PDB file of C-alpha atoms in Angstrom:
ATOM      1  CA  MET A   1      88.098 122.903 103.682  1.00 46.00           C
ATOM      2  CA  THR A   2      89.567 119.973 105.587  1.00 47.00           C
ATOM      3  CA  HIS A   3      92.896 118.609 104.375  1.00 46.00           C
ATOM      4  CA  PHE A   4      93.466 114.951 105.112  1.00 50.00           C
ATOM      5  CA  SER A   5      96.899 114.148 106.503  1.00 44.00           C
ATOM      6  CA  THR A   6      98.991 111.216 105.326  1.00 40.00           C
ATOM      7  CA  THR A   7     100.314 110.681 108.848  1.00 42.00           C
ATOM      8  CA  THR A   8      98.473 110.105 112.098  1.00 40.00           C
ATOM      9  CA  PRO A   9      99.155 112.706 114.832  1.00 42.00           C
ATOM     10  CA  HIS A  10     100.316 111.466 118.196  1.00 42.00           C
ATOM     11  CA  ALA A  11      97.515 111.843 120.723  1.00 41.00           C
ATOM     12  CA  ASP A  12      99.818 112.780 123.603  1.00 41.00           C
ATOM     13  CA  GLU A  13     101.213 115.680 121.560  1.00 41.00           C
ATOM     14  CA  GLU A  14      97.691 116.856 120.776  1.00 39.00           C
ATOM     15  CA  SER A  15      96.307 116.541 124.302  1.00 40.00           C
ATOM     16  CA  ILE A  16      98.027 119.644 125.742  1.00 37.00           C
ATOM     17  CA  GLU A  17      98.610 122.971 124.011  1.00 39.00           C
ATOM     18  CA  TYR A  18     100.651 125.842 125.464  1.00 34.00           C
ATOM     19  CA  CYS A  19      99.674 129.458 125.135  1.00 38.00           C
ATOM     20  CA  ILE A  20     100.186 132.870 126.743  1.00 35.00           C
ATOM     21  CA  ALA A  21      97.000 134.087 128.376  1.00 40.00           C
ATOM     22  CA  ALA A  22      96.024 136.461 131.185  1.00 41.00           C
ATOM     23  CA  GLY A  23      99.647 137.571 131.572  1.00 45.00           C
ATOM     24  CA  LYS A  24     100.860 134.060 132.419  1.00 50.00           C
ATOM     25  CA  ASP A  25     103.646 132.551 130.356  1.00 53.00           C
ATOM     26  CA  ASN A  26     103.368 128.904 129.339  1.00 58.00           C
ATOM     27  CA  ALA A  27      99.871 128.549 130.761  1.00 58.00           C
ATOM     28  CA  LYS A  28      98.652 125.018 130.180  1.00 65.00           C
ATOM     29  CA  VAL A  29      95.408 124.629 128.274  1.00 69.00           C
ATOM     30  CA  ILE A  30      94.022 121.126 128.550  1.00 77.00           C
ATOM     31  CA  VAL A  31      92.369 119.954 125.349  1.00 82.00           C
ATOM     32  CA  PRO A  32      89.369 117.700 126.075  1.00 88.00           C
ATOM     33  CA  PRO A  33      89.120 114.231 124.558  1.00 94.00           C
ATOM     34  CA  LYS A  34      87.734 114.145 121.033  1.00 96.00           C
ATOM     35  CA  ILE A  35      85.290 111.435 122.185  1.00 98.00           C
ATOM     36  CA  GLN A  36      84.300 110.919 125.817  1.00 98.00           C
ATOM     37  CA  VAL A  37      81.883 108.148 126.774  1.00 98.00           C
ATOM     38  CA  GLN A  38      80.549 108.142 130.341  1.00 97.00           C
ATOM     39  CA  GLY A  39      78.476 105.305 131.795  1.00 97.00           C
ATOM     40  CA  LEU A  40      76.847 104.618 128.444  1.00 98.00           C
ATOM     41  CA  GLY A  41      74.028 102.094 128.361  1.00 97.00           C
ATOM     42  CA  TYR A  42      71.318 100.997 125.966  1.00 97.00           C
ATOM     43  CA  HIS A  43      68.483  98.493 126.134  1.00 93.00           C
ATOM     44  CA  ARG A  44      65.078  97.991 124.563  1.00 91.00           C
ATOM     45  CA  GLY A  45      62.170  97.886 126.973  1.00 86.00           C
ATOM     46  CA  ASP A  46      62.656  95.314 129.721  1.00 87.00           C
ATOM     47  CA  SER A  47      65.177  93.278 127.737  1.00 88.00           C
ATOM     48  CA  PRO A  48      68.755  92.886 129.001  1.00 91.00           C
ATOM     49  CA  PRO A  49      71.117  95.742 128.108  1.00 93.00           C
ATOM     50  CA  ILE A  50      72.849  95.642 124.727  1.00 95.00           C
ATOM     51  CA  ILE A  51      75.474  98.093 126.012  1.00 96.00           C
ATOM     52  CA  ASP A  52      75.973  98.328 129.765  1.00 95.00           C
ATOM     53  CA  SER A  53      77.873 101.135 131.536  1.00 94.00           C
ATOM     54  CA  ALA A  54      80.652 101.752 128.981  1.00 97.00           C
ATOM     55  CA  THR A  55      83.191 104.446 129.885  1.00 98.00           C
ATOM     56  CA  PHE A  56      86.249 105.436 127.827  1.00 98.00           C
ATOM     57  CA  GLU A  57      88.005 108.379 126.158  1.00 98.00           C
ATOM     58  CA  LEU A  58      89.621 108.839 122.764  1.00 98.00           C
ATOM     59  CA  MET A  59      91.960 111.710 121.941  1.00 97.00           C
ATOM     60  CA  LYS A  60      92.172 113.624 118.676  1.00 97.00           C
ATOM     61  CA  GLY A  61      93.824 111.593 115.927  1.00 97.00           C
ATOM     62  CA  GLU A  62      93.652 108.247 117.722  1.00 98.00           C
ATOM     63  CA  ASN A  63      92.447 105.088 115.991  1.00 98.00           C
ATOM     64  CA  LEU A  64      90.219 102.858 118.115  1.00 98.00           C
ATOM     65  CA  ALA A  65      89.424  99.269 117.149  1.00 98.00           C
ATOM     66  CA  VAL A  66      86.383  97.594 118.722  1.00 98.00           C
ATOM     67  CA  ILE A  67      86.402  93.806 118.959  1.00 98.00           C
ATOM     68  CA  GLY A  68      84.219  91.207 120.635  1.00 97.00           C
ATOM     69  CA  PRO A  69      82.199  88.062 119.944  1.00 97.00           C
ATOM     70  CA  ASN A  70      79.058  88.216 117.815  1.00 95.00           C
ATOM     71  CA  GLY A  71      76.217  89.801 119.752  1.00 94.00           C
ATOM     72  CA  SER A  72      78.478  91.592 122.227  1.00 96.00           C
ATOM     73  CA  GLY A  73      77.158  95.052 121.241  1.00 96.00           C
ATOM     74  CA  LYS A  74      79.821  96.350 118.832  1.00 97.00           C
ATOM     75  CA  SER A  75      77.473  97.730 116.160  1.00 96.00           C
ATOM     76  CA  THR A  76      75.140  99.131 118.818  1.00 97.00           C
ATOM     77  CA  LEU A  77      78.041 101.014 120.408  1.00 98.00           C
ATOM     78  CA  LEU A  78      78.894 102.511 117.018  1.00 97.00           C
ATOM     79  CA  ARG A  79      75.275 103.630 116.489  1.00 97.00           C
ATOM     80  CA  LEU A  80      75.287 105.272 119.921  1.00 98.00           C
ATOM     81  CA  LEU A  81      78.497 107.132 119.073  1.00 98.00           C
ATOM     82  CA  ALA A  82      76.925 108.278 115.796  1.00 97.00           C
ATOM     83  CA  GLY A  83      73.709 109.457 117.460  1.00 96.00           C
ATOM     84  CA  ILE A  84      71.630 107.013 115.414  1.00 96.00           C
ATOM     85  CA  LEU A  85      70.473 105.513 118.713  1.00 96.00           C
ATOM     86  CA  SER A  86      69.789 107.497 121.884  1.00 96.00           C
ATOM     87  CA  PRO A  87      71.325 106.022 125.050  1.00 97.00           C
ATOM     88  CA  THR A  88      69.088 104.692 127.792  1.00 96.00           C
ATOM     89  CA  PHE A  89      71.562 106.144 130.271  1.00 96.00           C
ATOM     90  CA  GLY A  90      74.968 107.786 130.188  1.00 97.00           C
ATOM     91  CA  GLU A  91      76.339 110.307 127.725  1.00 97.00           C
ATOM     92  CA  VAL A  92      78.569 110.725 124.672  1.00 98.00           C
ATOM     93  CA  HIS A  93      80.599 113.947 124.354  1.00 98.00           C
ATOM     94  CA  TYR A  94      82.494 115.304 121.354  1.00 98.00           C
ATOM     95  CA  ASP A  95      85.076 117.943 122.327  1.00 96.00           C
ATOM     96  CA  ALA A  96      83.316 118.195 125.725  1.00 96.00           C
ATOM     97  CA  ILE A  97      79.952 118.952 124.057  1.00 96.00           C
ATOM     98  CA  PRO A  98      77.131 116.442 124.653  1.00 97.00           C
ATOM     99  CA  LEU A  99      76.169 114.701 121.415  1.00 97.00           C
ATOM    100  CA  ARG A 100      72.485 115.287 122.164  1.00 96.00           C
ATOM    101  CA  GLN A 101      73.086 119.052 121.958  1.00 97.00           C
ATOM    102  CA  LEU A 102      74.471 118.902 118.410  1.00 96.00           C
ATOM    103  CA  SER A 103      72.054 119.594 115.566  1.00 94.00           C
ATOM    104  CA  LEU A 104      71.755 117.153 112.682  1.00 92.00           C
ATOM    105  CA  ARG A 105      73.828 119.485 110.494  1.00 90.00           C
ATOM    106  CA  GLN A 106      76.510 119.791 113.181  1.00 93.00           C
ATOM    107  CA  ARG A 107      76.633 116.022 113.526  1.00 94.00           C
ATOM    108  CA  ALA A 108      76.898 115.557 109.755  1.00 91.00           C
ATOM    109  CA  THR A 109      79.923 117.860 109.573  1.00 89.00           C
ATOM    110  CA  LYS A 110      81.626 116.383 112.639  1.00 95.00           C
ATOM    111  CA  ILE A 111      80.879 112.649 112.376  1.00 97.00           C
ATOM    112  CA  ALA A 112      80.810 110.386 109.316  1.00 96.00           C
ATOM    113  CA  VAL A 113      79.648 106.770 109.352  1.00 96.00           C
ATOM    114  CA  VAL A 114      80.537 103.893 107.032  1.00 95.00           C
ATOM    115  CA  ASN A 115      77.936 101.213 107.695  1.00 91.00           C
ATOM    116  CA  GLN A 116      78.486  97.489 107.334  1.00 83.00           C
ATOM    117  CA  HIS A 117      75.918  97.202 104.539  1.00 81.00           C
ATOM    118  CA  GLU A 118      76.022 100.211 102.218  1.00 81.00           C
ATOM    119  CA  THR A 119      73.630  99.826  99.277  1.00 80.00           C
ATOM    120  CA  PRO A 120      74.016 102.789  96.900  1.00 85.00           C
ATOM    121  CA  ASP A 121      72.270 102.852  93.541  1.00 86.00           C
ATOM    122  CA  PRO A 122      74.532 100.562  91.463  1.00 85.00           C
ATOM    123  CA  ARG A 123      74.054 102.817  88.417  1.00 90.00           C
ATOM    124  CA  LEU A 124      75.726 105.780  90.117  1.00 94.00           C
ATOM    125  CA  SER A 125      79.230 106.629  89.012  1.00 96.00           C
ATOM    126  CA  VAL A 126      81.868 106.572  91.718  1.00 96.00           C
ATOM    127  CA  ARG A 127      82.209 110.364  91.490  1.00 96.00           C
ATOM    128  CA  ASP A 128      78.443 110.937  91.850  1.00 96.00           C
ATOM    129  CA  TYR A 129      78.285 108.539  94.790  1.00 96.00           C
ATOM    130  CA  VAL A 130      81.192 110.238  96.570  1.00 96.00           C
ATOM    131  CA  ARG A 131      79.504 113.592  95.947  1.00 95.00           C
ATOM    132  CA  LEU A 132      76.579 112.511  98.159  1.00 94.00           C
ATOM    133  CA  GLY A 133      78.825 113.142 101.149  1.00 93.00           C
ATOM    134  CA  ALA A 134      78.817 116.868 100.353  1.00 92.00           C
ATOM    135  CA  ILE A 135      75.039 117.214 100.865  1.00 89.00           C
ATOM    136  CA  PRO A 136      75.441 118.996 104.264  1.00 88.00           C
ATOM    137  CA  TYR A 137      77.317 121.813 102.471  1.00 88.00           C
ATOM    138  CA  GLU A 138      75.192 122.278  99.326  1.00 84.00           C
ATOM    139  CA  SER A 139      73.107 125.152 100.697  1.00 82.00           C
ATOM    140  CA  HIS A 140      76.055 127.365 101.646  1.00 82.00           C
ATOM    141  CA  ARG A 141      79.037 126.290  99.546  1.00 84.00           C
ATOM    142  CA  SER A 142      79.865 127.011  95.915  1.00 88.00           C
ATOM    143  CA  LEU A 143      79.746 124.314  93.249  1.00 88.00           C
ATOM    144  CA  GLU A 144      83.468 124.801  92.675  1.00 91.00           C
ATOM    145  CA  ALA A 145      84.247 124.195  96.354  1.00 90.00           C
ATOM    146  CA  ILE A 146      82.110 121.045  96.401  1.00 90.00           C
ATOM    147  CA  ASN A 147      83.780 119.717  93.254  1.00 91.00           C
ATOM    148  CA  THR A 148      87.175 120.351  94.840  1.00 93.00           C
ATOM    149  CA  SER A 149      86.108 118.411  97.942  1.00 93.00           C
ATOM    150  CA  VAL A 150      84.945 115.488  95.783  1.00 95.00           C
ATOM    151  CA  GLU A 151      88.214 115.384  93.847  1.00 95.00           C
ATOM    152  CA  GLN A 152      90.213 115.546  97.062  1.00 95.00           C
ATOM    153  CA  ALA A 153      88.290 112.598  98.536  1.00 95.00           C
ATOM    154  CA  LEU A 154      88.791 110.572  95.345  1.00 96.00           C
ATOM    155  CA  THR A 155      92.507 111.363  95.396  1.00 94.00           C
ATOM    156  CA  THR A 156      92.872 110.488  99.075  1.00 93.00           C
ATOM    157  CA  MET A 157      91.375 107.043  98.450  1.00 93.00           C
ATOM    158  CA  ASN A 158      93.236 106.518  95.137  1.00 92.00           C
ATOM    159  CA  LEU A 159      90.004 106.354  93.134  1.00 95.00           C
ATOM    160  CA  GLN A 160      90.750 108.914  90.417  1.00 94.00           C
ATOM    161  CA  GLN A 161      91.082 106.262  87.701  1.00 95.00           C
ATOM    162  CA  LEU A 162      87.782 104.667  88.738  1.00 95.00           C
ATOM    163  CA  SER A 163      85.743 107.845  89.220  1.00 95.00           C
ATOM    164  CA  ASN A 164      83.663 107.399  86.048  1.00 96.00           C
ATOM    165  CA  LYS A 165      82.943 103.717  86.602  1.00 96.00           C
ATOM    166  CA  ALA A 166      79.540 102.600  87.870  1.00 96.00           C
ATOM    167  CA  MET A 167      79.446 101.397  91.467  1.00 94.00           C
ATOM    168  CA  HIS A 168      78.392  97.899  90.385  1.00 93.00           C
ATOM    169  CA  GLN A 169      81.613  97.571  88.372  1.00 95.00           C
ATOM    170  CA  LEU A 170      83.880  97.894  91.409  1.00 93.00           C
ATOM    171  CA  SER A 171      85.512  95.099  93.361  1.00 92.00           C
ATOM    172  CA  GLY A 172      84.736  94.695  97.058  1.00 90.00           C
ATOM    173  CA  GLY A 173      87.830  96.596  98.145  1.00 90.00           C
ATOM    174  CA  GLU A 174      87.172  99.373  95.636  1.00 92.00           C
ATOM    175  CA  ARG A 175      83.591  99.735  96.879  1.00 92.00           C
ATOM    176  CA  GLN A 176      84.791 100.090 100.462  1.00 92.00           C
ATOM    177  CA  LYS A 177      87.226 102.793  99.379  1.00 94.00           C
ATOM    178  CA  ALA A 178      84.331 104.565  97.631  1.00 95.00           C
ATOM    179  CA  HIS A 179      82.257 104.379 100.837  1.00 95.00           C
ATOM    180  CA  ILE A 180      85.111 105.941 102.794  1.00 94.00           C
ATOM    181  CA  ALA A 181      85.618 108.614 100.110  1.00 95.00           C
ATOM    182  CA  ARG A 182      81.922 109.496 100.330  1.00 95.00           C
ATOM    183  CA  SER A 183      82.289 109.913 104.101  1.00 95.00           C
ATOM    184  CA  LEU A 184      85.380 112.111 103.611  1.00 95.00           C
ATOM    185  CA  CYS A 185      83.280 114.510 101.525  1.00 94.00           C
ATOM    186  CA  GLN A 186      81.471 115.317 104.759  1.00 93.00           C
ATOM    187  CA  GLU A 187      84.851 116.658 105.963  1.00 93.00           C
ATOM    188  CA  PRO A 188      84.381 114.972 109.346  1.00 95.00           C
ATOM    189  CA  GLU A 189      86.559 115.093 112.420  1.00 96.00           C
ATOM    190  CA  VAL A 190      85.518 111.578 113.452  1.00 98.00           C
ATOM    191  CA  LEU A 191      85.027 108.533 111.228  1.00 98.00           C
ATOM    192  CA  LEU A 192      82.986 105.546 112.472  1.00 98.00           C
ATOM    193  CA  LEU A 193      83.276 102.291 110.501  1.00 97.00           C
ATOM    194  CA  ASP A 194      81.323  99.075 111.028  1.00 96.00           C
ATOM    195  CA  GLU A 195      83.324  96.052 109.804  1.00 95.00           C
ATOM    196  CA  PRO A 196      84.857  97.776 106.749  1.00 94.00           C
ATOM    197  CA  THR A 197      86.899  94.650 105.910  1.00 92.00           C
ATOM    198  CA  ASN A 198      83.916  92.295 105.828  1.00 90.00           C
ATOM    199  CA  HIS A 199      83.952  89.964 102.774  1.00 87.00           C
ATOM    200  CA  LEU A 200      87.281  91.355 101.498  1.00 89.00           C
ATOM    201  CA  ASP A 201      90.283  89.261 100.502  1.00 92.00           C
ATOM    202  CA  PRO A 202      93.426  89.573 102.687  1.00 93.00           C
ATOM    203  CA  LYS A 203      95.219  92.101 100.469  1.00 92.00           C
ATOM    204  CA  ALA A 204      92.130  94.314 100.143  1.00 90.00           C
ATOM    205  CA  LYS A 205      91.687  94.260 103.929  1.00 93.00           C
ATOM    206  CA  GLY A 206      95.191  95.602 104.378  1.00 93.00           C
ATOM    207  CA  GLU A 207      94.670  98.301 101.741  1.00 91.00           C
ATOM    208  CA  VAL A 208      91.409  99.531 103.285  1.00 92.00           C
ATOM    209  CA  LEU A 209      92.776  99.630 106.847  1.00 95.00           C
ATOM    210  CA  SER A 210      95.950 101.370 105.642  1.00 94.00           C
ATOM    211  CA  CYS A 211      93.785 104.079 104.089  1.00 93.00           C
ATOM    212  CA  ILE A 212      91.864 104.505 107.345  1.00 95.00           C
ATOM    213  CA  VAL A 213      94.872 104.869 109.652  1.00 95.00           C
ATOM    214  CA  ASN A 214      96.616 107.325 107.300  1.00 94.00           C
ATOM    215  CA  LEU A 215      93.705 109.792 107.167  1.00 94.00           C
ATOM    216  CA  GLY A 216      94.811 111.631 110.304  1.00 94.00           C
ATOM    217  CA  LEU A 217      91.237 111.571 111.650  1.00 96.00           C
ATOM    218  CA  THR A 218      89.891 110.176 114.896  1.00 98.00           C
ATOM    219  CA  THR A 219      88.488 106.781 113.921  1.00 98.00           C
ATOM    220  CA  VAL A 220      86.437 104.043 115.572  1.00 98.00           C
ATOM    221  CA  THR A 221      86.458 100.775 113.621  1.00 98.00           C
ATOM    222  CA  VAL A 222      84.555  97.588 114.434  1.00 98.00           C
ATOM    223  CA  LEU A 223      86.598  94.556 113.383  1.00 97.00           C
ATOM    224  CA  HIS A 224      86.532  90.779 113.710  1.00 94.00           C
ATOM    225  CA  GLU A 225      90.166  90.137 112.753  1.00 94.00           C
ATOM    226  CA  LEU A 226      92.129  90.424 115.999  1.00 95.00           C
ATOM    227  CA  SER A 227      95.533  90.578 114.326  1.00 94.00           C
ATOM    228  CA  LEU A 228      94.462  93.426 112.019  1.00 95.00           C
ATOM    229  CA  ALA A 229      92.817  95.261 114.911  1.00 96.00           C
ATOM    230  CA  ALA A 230      96.053  95.099 116.907  1.00 95.00           C
ATOM    231  CA  GLN A 231      98.055  96.472 113.964  1.00 94.00           C
ATOM    232  CA  MET A 232      95.808  99.387 113.038  1.00 95.00           C
ATOM    233  CA  CYS A 233      94.768 100.824 116.392  1.00 97.00           C
ATOM    234  CA  ASP A 234      96.204 103.081 119.072  1.00 97.00           C
ATOM    235  CA  GLN A 235      93.529 101.920 121.517  1.00 98.00           C
ATOM    236  CA  LEU A 236      91.676  98.617 121.622  1.00 98.00           C
ATOM    237  CA  LEU A 237      88.219  98.152 123.148  1.00 98.00           C
ATOM    238  CA  VAL A 238      86.938  94.672 123.958  1.00 98.00           C
ATOM    239  CA  LEU A 239      83.213  94.038 124.435  1.00 98.00           C
ATOM    240  CA  GLU A 240      81.770  90.891 125.970  1.00 97.00           C
ATOM    241  CA  SER A 241      78.068  90.352 126.694  1.00 95.00           C
ATOM    242  CA  ALA A 242      77.298  94.099 126.489  1.00 95.00           C
ATOM    243  CA  ARG A 243      80.067  95.029 128.951  1.00 96.00           C
ATOM    244  CA  LEU A 244      83.359  96.768 128.290  1.00 97.00           C
ATOM    245  CA  ARG A 245      85.810  94.015 129.170  1.00 97.00           C
ATOM    246  CA  ALA A 246      89.049  95.896 128.423  1.00 98.00           C
ATOM    247  CA  PHE A 247      90.303  99.186 126.982  1.00 98.00           C
ATOM    248  CA  GLY A 248      93.820 100.401 126.291  1.00 98.00           C
ATOM    249  CA  PRO A 249      96.832  99.968 124.006  1.00 97.00           C
ATOM    250  CA  PRO A 250      96.604  96.679 122.060  1.00 96.00           C
ATOM    251  CA  GLN A 251      99.935  95.376 123.340  1.00 93.00           C
ATOM    252  CA  THR A 252      98.617  95.469 126.912  1.00 95.00           C
ATOM    253  CA  VAL A 253      94.972  94.542 126.239  1.00 97.00           C
ATOM    254  CA  LEU A 254      95.308  91.645 123.808  1.00 95.00           C
ATOM    255  CA  THR A 255      96.693  88.999 126.142  1.00 95.00           C
ATOM    256  CA  SER A 256      96.426  85.243 125.732  1.00 95.00           C
ATOM    257  CA  SER A 257      94.234  84.953 128.818  1.00 96.00           C
ATOM    258  CA  LEU A 258      91.801  87.640 127.633  1.00 97.00           C
ATOM    259  CA  VAL A 259      91.451  86.083 124.171  1.00 96.00           C
ATOM    260  CA  ASP A 260      90.894  82.658 125.717  1.00 96.00           C
ATOM    261  CA  ASN A 261      88.284  83.965 128.170  1.00 97.00           C
ATOM    262  CA  VAL A 262      86.406  86.192 125.701  1.00 97.00           C
ATOM    263  CA  PHE A 263      86.733  84.311 122.398  1.00 96.00           C
ATOM    264  CA  GLY A 264      87.413  80.759 123.592  1.00 94.00           C
ATOM    265  CA  VAL A 265      90.536  80.276 121.458  1.00 94.00           C
ATOM    266  CA  GLU A 266      94.267  80.354 122.135  1.00 94.00           C
ATOM    267  CA  LEU A 267      96.420  83.318 121.110  1.00 94.00           C
ATOM    268  CA  HIS A 268     100.110  82.886 120.296  1.00 93.00           C
ATOM    269  CA  HIS A 269     102.742  85.552 119.631  1.00 88.00           C
ATOM    270  CA  PHE A 270     105.551  85.033 117.122  1.00 90.00           C
ATOM    271  CA  GLN A 271     108.420  87.309 116.173  1.00 89.00           C
ATOM    272  CA  HIS A 272     108.195  88.644 112.624  1.00 89.00           C
ATOM    273  CA  PRO A 273     111.082  87.131 110.611  1.00 91.00           C
ATOM    274  CA  ARG A 274     112.138  90.468 109.075  1.00 92.00           C
ATOM    275  CA  GLU A 275     110.593  93.261 111.140  1.00 89.00           C
ATOM    276  CA  HIS A 276     110.801  94.220 114.796  1.00 87.00           C
ATOM    277  CA  ARG A 277     107.201  93.384 115.653  1.00 85.00           C
ATOM    278  CA  SER A 278     105.091  90.526 116.904  1.00 85.00           C
ATOM    279  CA  LEU A 279     102.736  88.420 114.800  1.00 88.00           C
ATOM    280  CA  LEU A 280      99.498  87.166 116.331  1.00 91.00           C
ATOM    281  CA  CYS A 281      98.199  83.694 115.583  1.00 92.00           C
ATOM    282  CA  LEU A 282      94.868  82.275 116.740  1.00 93.00           C
ATOM    283  CA  ASP A 283      94.784  78.537 117.344  1.00 92.00           C
ATOM    284  CA  ILE A 284      91.275  77.609 116.206  1.00 90.00           C
ATOM    285  CA  PRO A 285      90.761  73.859 116.536  1.00 86.00           C
ATOM    286  CA  LEU A 286      88.581  72.003 114.058  1.00 87.00           C
ATOM    287  CA  LEU A 287      86.530  69.233 115.595  1.00 84.00           C
ATOM    288  CA  ARG A 288      86.282  66.177 113.355  1.00 84.00           C
ATOM    289  CA  ASN A 289      84.118  63.138 113.834  1.00 81.00           C
ATOM    290  CA  VAL A 290      86.286  60.116 114.631  1.00 70.00           C
ATOM    291  CA  GLN A 291      85.046  57.117 112.685  1.00 67.00           C
ATOM    292  CA  SER A 292      85.544  53.765 114.284  1.00 56.00           C
ATOM    293  CA  THR A 293      87.783  51.332 112.397  1.00 57.00           C
ATOM    294  CA  GLU A 294      86.327  48.332 114.189  1.00 57.00           C
ATOM    295  CA  THR A 295      84.607  45.777 111.995  1.00 55.00           C
ATOM    296  CA  ILE A 296      81.231  44.566 113.059  1.00 52.00           C
TER     297      ILE A 296
END
């Protein structure tokens, strides 16, 4: 059974392992990227591409945030990574294995998805809803093992005290934690999340993203809040008009010129008053009608 870490592993430490093989000491074994995307594209019929020639890699344990204007292809990219959509061209690999070669059961135990609009039966208890994530294991795992997995997911997301409540009784932040707990019951290696902070208040956004980055999994999260994306990710991917505009560490990708060109607003950096880190501020002007004071 998968045990969820409370700390995120460093990708560079995970990328190379050393072993003794074939009589050679300290032989280097290169570990492939957890996710490798090569020339990925998707379009419907003769319409313009929704994703066009995206190429990037993500190592085990890294957190990727995907940002971009509305309609830039963020949710479509996530569906391609999940195998919900089949690419028009290009390929997605997990641990050097093409996604198209993985069976549905293999995908369900490797990849978990938290969609933007999850609509579980509101009468379900939190525990019963979380248990739905264990469906891929029901045919070959004992009831005791499944119950243990459910309790572990509830504990990881701090939902033990809410486990007997009905889903409709939860706050927005609590529901998102329940969605993530359900996905953890799949015991995935990769977690894909589509705008998990949507409609949450500021504190709940921070709580949900903190839970995500502390899982120790490889995660891909679509976000609209640039400042939160920069804080939670190891790698930042910027989409604009179906194209991958930038990819890399947030401190190098999220420049004032890029934000101005892609989002049409100004980005300013300020030093945190107590901590050794930068705060991001977007200058979003409000256009007001100027009423004339002239008398007629």
